[in-house]
Amino acid sequence: MKQTMNKPTVVCTKCAWVSFAVTKAHAEAEVKTFNKYYATLSKRDQESYRGEATIDSYTCQLCGGSTFRLAKPEEIPFGSTINPVIWEDPDMNQNTPKTIQRQEDPDADQG
Ligand SMILES: [Zn+2]
């Protein structure tokens, strides 16, 4: 599985809350990994979490919205904790020149 360290930072189109974007596949994999771990915990340890993970939590933490756009550099807060949301760059499948240059295998397969 290929992973890039730089996840795109996105802004909620409803409330302008900043989050970072992961793909649905990535979110599902994380949820699966967490729930596997969660299942191994004792009841007491499980209480320190909010329960099993679900990809439904990968939405705007402020308003619950699920529509985002790429954040501008000046919109990105430094040093604050931002949460992951499911968002896939709609331009990623088009050959539109963007400010973020991506060098990816043209035949990279997303499984
Ligand atoms: Zn929002």
Coordinates of C-alpha atoms in Angstrom, one line a residue, residues 13 18 21 29 32-33 51 53 65 74 87 89 109:
T13 CA -17.5 24.7 2.6
V18 CA -9.9 23.1 8.5
A21 CA -8.3 14.9 3.7
A29 CA -8.5 0.8 6.5
K32 CA -10.7 -1.5 10.5
T33 CA -7.3 -1.4 12.1
G51 CA -16.5 3.1 21.1
A53 CA -14.6 3.7 15.0
G65 CA -20.5 18.7 6.9
E74 CA -2.9 31.1 4.7
W87 CA -12.5 13.9 0.7
D89 CA -9.7 15.6 -4.9
D109 CA -3.5 1.2 -9.2

